[in-house]
PDB file of C-alpha atoms and ligand atoms in Angstrom:
ATOM      1  CA  MET A   1      19.237  50.203   5.824  1.00  0.00           C
ATOM      2  CA  GLN A   2      15.650  51.244   6.122  1.00  0.00           C
ATOM      3  CA  ALA A   3      15.337  54.705   7.669  1.00  0.00           C
ATOM      4  CA  LEU A   4      13.426  54.614  10.907  1.00  0.00           C
ATOM      5  CA  LEU A   5      10.274  56.651  11.030  1.00  0.00           C
ATOM      6  CA  ALA A   6       8.963  57.893  14.345  1.00  0.00           C
ATOM      7  CA  ASN A   7       5.757  56.072  15.181  1.00  0.00           C
ATOM      8  CA  ASP A   8       3.969  59.170  16.498  1.00  0.00           C
ATOM      9  CA  LEU A   9       2.843  57.236  19.556  1.00  0.00           C
ATOM     10  CA  ASP A  10       1.957  59.423  22.538  1.00  0.00           C
ATOM     11  CA  LEU A  11       2.742  57.256  25.542  1.00  0.00           C
ATOM     12  CA  ASN A  12       0.485  59.439  27.710  1.00  0.00           C
ATOM     13  CA  ALA A  13      -2.465  58.484  25.515  1.00  0.00           C
ATOM     14  CA  ILE A  14      -2.220  54.795  26.381  1.00  0.00           C
ATOM     15  CA  GLU A  15      -1.733  55.015  30.117  1.00  0.00           C
ATOM     16  CA  PRO A  16      -3.641  52.238  31.895  1.00  0.00           C
ATOM     17  CA  ARG A  17      -5.275  54.765  34.262  1.00  0.00           C
ATOM     18  CA  LEU A  18      -7.113  56.148  31.230  1.00  0.00           C
ATOM     19  CA  GLY A  19      -8.952  52.899  30.811  1.00  0.00           C
ATOM     20  CA  ALA A  20      -8.773  49.157  31.378  1.00  0.00           C
ATOM     21  CA  LYS A  21      -8.577  48.658  27.621  1.00  0.00           C
ATOM     22  CA  TYR A  22      -4.936  49.723  27.741  1.00  0.00           C
ATOM     23  CA  SER A  23      -2.400  47.076  28.742  1.00  0.00           C
ATOM     24  CA  PRO A  24      -0.433  48.032  31.884  1.00  0.00           C
ATOM     25  CA  ASN A  25       2.395  45.753  30.717  1.00  0.00           C
ATOM     26  CA  LEU A  26       2.663  47.269  27.230  1.00  0.00           C
ATOM     27  CA  HIS A  27       2.765  50.733  28.762  1.00  0.00           C
ATOM     28  CA  ALA A  28       5.440  49.668  31.307  1.00  0.00           C
ATOM     29  CA  TYR A  29       7.548  48.151  28.521  1.00  0.00           C
ATOM     30  CA  LEU A  30       7.449  51.298  26.379  1.00  0.00           C
ATOM     31  CA  ALA A  31       7.986  53.596  29.367  1.00  0.00           C
ATOM     32  CA  LEU A  32      11.326  51.971  30.291  1.00  0.00           C
ATOM     33  CA  GLU A  33      14.287  54.288  29.850  1.00  0.00           C
ATOM     34  CA  ARG A  34      16.282  51.544  28.123  1.00  0.00           C
ATOM     35  CA  ASN A  35      13.392  51.045  25.667  1.00  0.00           C
ATOM     36  CA  ARG A  36      13.102  54.679  24.644  1.00  0.00           C
ATOM     37  CA  ASN A  37      13.947  53.780  21.038  1.00  0.00           C
ATOM     38  CA  HIS A  38      11.028  51.345  21.091  1.00  0.00           C
ATOM     39  CA  CYS A  39       8.713  54.010  22.436  1.00  0.00           C
ATOM     40  CA  ARG A  40       9.730  56.273  19.590  1.00  0.00           C
ATOM     41  CA  PHE A  41      10.118  53.807  16.697  1.00  0.00           C
ATOM     42  CA  ALA A  42       8.392  50.517  17.523  1.00  0.00           C
ATOM     43  CA  ARG A  43       5.618  49.379  15.256  1.00  0.00           C
ATOM     44  CA  VAL A  44       3.655  46.153  15.229  1.00  0.00           C
ATOM     45  CA  TYR A  45       4.320  43.505  12.600  1.00  0.00           C
ATOM     46  CA  ARG A  46       2.824  40.135  11.697  1.00  0.00           C
ATOM     47  CA  ASP A  47       4.995  37.175  10.775  1.00  0.00           C
ATOM     48  CA  PRO A  48       3.975  34.500   8.217  1.00  0.00           C
ATOM     49  CA  ASP A  49       2.497  32.394  11.059  1.00  0.00           C
ATOM     50  CA  GLY A  50       0.250  35.262  12.158  1.00  0.00           C
ATOM     51  CA  VAL A  51       2.335  36.015  15.268  1.00  0.00           C
ATOM     52  CA  LEU A  52       2.491  39.705  16.223  1.00  0.00           C
ATOM     53  CA  TRP A  53       5.863  41.347  16.947  1.00  0.00           C
ATOM     54  CA  ILE A  54       6.666  44.764  18.337  1.00  0.00           C
ATOM     55  CA  GLY A  55       9.901  46.516  17.439  1.00  0.00           C
ATOM     56  CA  PHE A  56      11.757  48.046  14.521  1.00  0.00           C
ATOM     57  CA  PRO A  57      14.105  47.009  11.739  1.00  0.00           C
ATOM     58  CA  ASP A  58      17.747  47.882  12.340  1.00  0.00           C
ATOM     59  CA  ASP A  59      20.244  47.023   9.584  1.00  0.00           C
ATOM     60  CA  TYR A  60      19.937  43.259   9.138  1.00  0.00           C
ATOM     61  CA  PHE A  61      17.896  42.646  12.240  1.00  0.00           C
ATOM     62  CA  PHE A  62      14.464  43.112  13.633  1.00  0.00           C
ATOM     63  CA  VAL A  63      14.933  44.461  17.157  1.00  0.00           C
ATOM     64  CA  GLY A  64      12.008  43.655  19.367  1.00  0.00           C
ATOM     65  CA  ALA A  65       9.887  40.977  20.976  1.00  0.00           C
ATOM     66  CA  ARG A  66       6.697  39.046  20.550  1.00  0.00           C
ATOM     67  CA  LEU A  67       3.788  41.306  21.403  1.00  0.00           C
ATOM     68  CA  SER A  68       2.265  38.479  23.471  1.00  0.00           C
ATOM     69  CA  SER A  69       5.479  38.329  25.518  1.00  0.00           C
ATOM     70  CA  VAL A  70       5.277  42.072  26.212  1.00  0.00           C
ATOM     71  CA  LEU A  71       1.636  41.714  27.287  1.00  0.00           C
ATOM     72  CA  VAL A  72       2.622  38.974  29.765  1.00  0.00           C
ATOM     73  CA  ASN A  73       6.051  40.135  30.957  1.00  0.00           C
ATOM     74  CA  GLY A  74       5.861  43.928  30.655  1.00  0.00           C
ATOM     75  CA  SER A  75       9.072  45.662  31.656  1.00  0.00           C
ATOM     76  CA  LYS A  76      10.796  42.286  32.160  1.00  0.00           C
ATOM     77  CA  THR A  77      10.467  41.408  28.473  1.00  0.00           C
ATOM     78  CA  GLN A  78      13.757  40.481  26.812  1.00  0.00           C
ATOM     79  CA  VAL A  79      14.422  42.366  23.580  1.00  0.00           C
ATOM     80  CA  PHE A  80      16.338  40.463  20.913  1.00  0.00           C
ATOM     81  CA  ALA A  81      17.749  41.159  17.488  1.00  0.00           C
ATOM     82  CA  HIS A  82      16.128  38.652  15.125  1.00  0.00           C
ATOM     83  CA  MET A  83      17.958  38.218  11.841  1.00  0.00           C
ATOM     84  CA  ARG A  84      15.566  35.682  10.325  1.00  0.00           C
ATOM     85  CA  LEU A  85      12.477  37.752  10.944  1.00  0.00           C
ATOM     86  CA  VAL A  86      13.443  41.017   9.373  1.00  0.00           C
ATOM     87  CA  HIS A  87      12.495  40.073   5.803  1.00  0.00           C
ATOM     88  CA  THR A  88       9.315  38.194   6.646  1.00  0.00           C
ATOM     89  CA  LEU A  89       7.463  40.704   8.832  1.00  0.00           C
ATOM     90  CA  VAL A  90       4.608  42.757   7.457  1.00  0.00           C
ATOM     91  CA  GLU A  91       3.625  45.891   9.316  1.00  0.00           C
ATOM     92  CA  VAL A  92       0.140  46.083  10.811  1.00  0.00           C
ATOM     93  CA  GLU A  93      -0.729  49.458   9.268  1.00  0.00           C
ATOM     94  CA  GLY A  94      -2.020  52.072  11.683  1.00  0.00           C
ATOM     95  CA  PHE A  95      -1.655  49.821  14.717  1.00  0.00           C
ATOM     96  CA  TRP A  96      -0.954  52.608  17.229  1.00  0.00           C
ATOM     97  CA  ALA A  97      -3.890  54.736  16.090  1.00  0.00           C
ATOM     98  CA  THR A  98      -6.143  51.665  16.439  1.00  0.00           C
ATOM     99  CA  TYR A  99      -4.643  50.854  19.817  1.00  0.00           C
ATOM    100  CA  VAL A 100      -5.246  54.402  21.091  1.00  0.00           C
ATOM    101  CA  ARG A 101      -8.886  54.081  19.965  1.00  0.00           C
ATOM    102  CA  ASP A 102      -9.685  50.461  20.830  1.00  0.00           C
ATOM    103  CA  GLY A 103      -7.058  49.411  23.342  1.00  0.00           C
ATOM    104  CA  ARG A 104      -6.290  45.687  23.412  1.00  0.00           C
ATOM    105  CA  CYS A 105      -9.078  45.036  20.877  1.00  0.00           C
ATOM    106  CA  ALA A 106      -6.499  46.245  18.344  1.00  0.00           C
ATOM    107  CA  ILE A 107      -4.541  43.094  19.240  1.00  0.00           C
ATOM    108  CA  ASP A 108      -7.578  40.818  19.400  1.00  0.00           C
ATOM    109  CA  VAL A 109      -9.720  42.166  16.594  1.00  0.00           C
ATOM    110  CA  ASP A 110     -11.765  38.925  16.496  1.00  0.00           C
ATOM    111  CA  HIS A 111     -12.517  39.117  20.222  1.00  0.00           C
ATOM    112  CA  THR A 112     -11.566  35.511  20.849  1.00  0.00           C
ATOM    113  CA  ARG A 113      -8.682  35.907  23.320  1.00  0.00           C
ATOM    114  CA  GLY A 114      -8.543  36.361  27.044  1.00  0.00           C
ATOM    115  CA  PHE A 115      -6.600  39.140  28.734  1.00  0.00           C
ATOM    116  CA  ILE A 116      -5.724  40.110  32.288  1.00  0.00           C
ATOM    117  CA  GLY A 117      -8.494  42.551  33.262  1.00  0.00           C
ATOM    118  CA  ASP A 118     -10.988  40.891  30.937  1.00  0.00           C
ATOM    119  CA  ASP A 119     -13.746  41.337  33.513  1.00  0.00           C
ATOM    120  CA  THR A 120     -13.946  45.003  32.450  1.00  0.00           C
ATOM    121  CA  ARG A 121     -14.176  44.153  28.779  1.00  0.00           C
ATOM    122  CA  TRP A 122     -17.759  42.974  28.395  1.00  0.00           C
ATOM    123  CA  ALA A 123     -21.098  44.483  29.322  1.00  0.00           C
ATOM    124  CA  VAL A 124     -23.396  41.479  29.670  1.00  0.00           C
ATOM    125  CA  THR A 125     -27.172  41.547  29.317  1.00  0.00           C
ATOM    126  CA  ASP A 126     -28.933  38.193  29.357  1.00  0.00           C
ATOM    127  CA  GLU A 127     -27.494  36.194  26.451  1.00  0.00           C
ATOM    128  CA  ARG A 128     -25.631  39.052  24.743  1.00  0.00           C
ATOM    129  CA  ARG A 129     -22.475  40.975  25.542  1.00  0.00           C
ATOM    130  CA  THR A 130     -20.964  44.121  24.086  1.00  0.00           C
ATOM    131  CA  CYS A 131     -17.303  45.098  24.206  1.00  0.00           C
ATOM    132  CA  ASN A 132     -16.662  48.063  26.506  1.00  0.00           C
ATOM    133  CA  TRP A 133     -13.132  48.529  25.202  1.00  0.00           C
ATOM    134  CA  CYS A 134     -13.765  49.205  21.520  1.00  0.00           C
ATOM    135  CA  GLY A 135     -17.579  49.534  21.625  1.00  0.00           C
ATOM    136  CA  ASN A 136     -17.649  47.707  18.340  1.00  0.00           C
ATOM    137  CA  ALA A 137     -18.230  44.018  19.040  1.00  0.00           C
ATOM    138  CA  THR A 138     -21.252  42.080  20.211  1.00  0.00           C
ATOM    139  CA  GLN A 139     -21.396  38.377  20.989  1.00  0.00           C
ATOM    140  CA  THR A 140     -24.327  36.060  21.668  1.00  0.00           C
ATOM    141  CA  MET A 141     -24.232  33.151  24.061  1.00  0.00           C
ATOM    142  CA  THR A 142     -24.696  29.963  22.096  1.00  0.00           C
ATOM    143  CA  ARG A 143     -25.811  26.739  23.771  1.00  0.00           C
ATOM    144  CA  TRP A 144     -25.726  23.244  22.418  1.00  0.00           C
ATOM    145  CA  THR A 145     -25.802  19.671  23.608  1.00  0.00           C
ATOM    146  CA  GLU A 146     -23.342  17.105  22.396  1.00  0.00           C
ATOM    147  CA  ALA A 147     -23.891  13.355  22.442  1.00  0.00           C
ATOM    148  CA  VAL A 148     -20.858  11.659  23.928  1.00  0.00           C
ATOM    149  CA  GLU A 149     -20.113   8.053  22.948  1.00  0.00           C
ATOM    150  CA  LYS A 150     -18.704   6.025  25.850  1.00  0.00           C
ATOM    151  CA  THR A 151     -17.408   2.468  26.082  1.00  0.00           C
ATOM    152  CA  ALA A 152     -16.873   0.049  28.968  1.00  0.00           C
ATOM    153  CA  TRP A 153     -16.406  -3.689  29.516  1.00  0.00           C
ATOM    154  CA  VAL A 154     -19.367  -5.307  31.267  1.00  0.00           C
ATOM    155  CA  ALA A 155     -20.036  -8.850  32.455  1.00  0.00           C
ATOM    156  CA  GLU A 156     -22.189 -11.035  30.214  1.00  0.00           C
ATOM    157  CA  PRO A 157     -25.363 -12.470  31.794  1.00  0.00           C
ATOM    158  CA  LEU A 158     -24.907 -16.089  32.984  1.00  0.00           C
ATOM    159  CA  PRO A 159     -26.768 -18.672  30.940  1.00  0.00           C
ATOM    160  CA  LEU A 160     -30.045 -19.581  32.595  1.00  0.00           C
ATOM    161  CA  ALA A 161     -29.894 -22.841  34.611  1.00  0.00           C
ATOM    162  CA  ALA A 162     -32.362 -25.430  33.402  1.00  0.00           C
TER     163      ALA A 162
HETATM  164 ZN1   ZN B 201     -13.548  45.202  21.592  1.00  0.00          ZN
END
């Protein structure tokens, strides 16, 4: 068995009242008394399909949940022991330090996803926007026009009467 290392996460540092960049649901999940092992040991891992998981290895199992499920369901998230996953997950190194710094941008590094509370994420000026959460992403509004091919059945003109 892999020895569990404390994750050094300070739950007080990711309280939602400290900033909208912190997920209220992730905080609620980790603050649950029955999840105290997760608060102490959980790390974030990526599976071969790119899906993020939060939890810890325990003997032959990975004990945890999909991170996306925690973000949606918070304290109602079901924790499972996943046997198949345990050997395929790769830890996202330094996740908690990045999360403390950047909030949910640590989960959406590419800035392509939507979150609850997204209206606080972007400072918009004209055609540009800058991320308020991590302060490290700028996007430009791009406009384009697409030609759309359409088809329909139409009546043929009647032959002209002579
Ligand atoms: Zn950001």
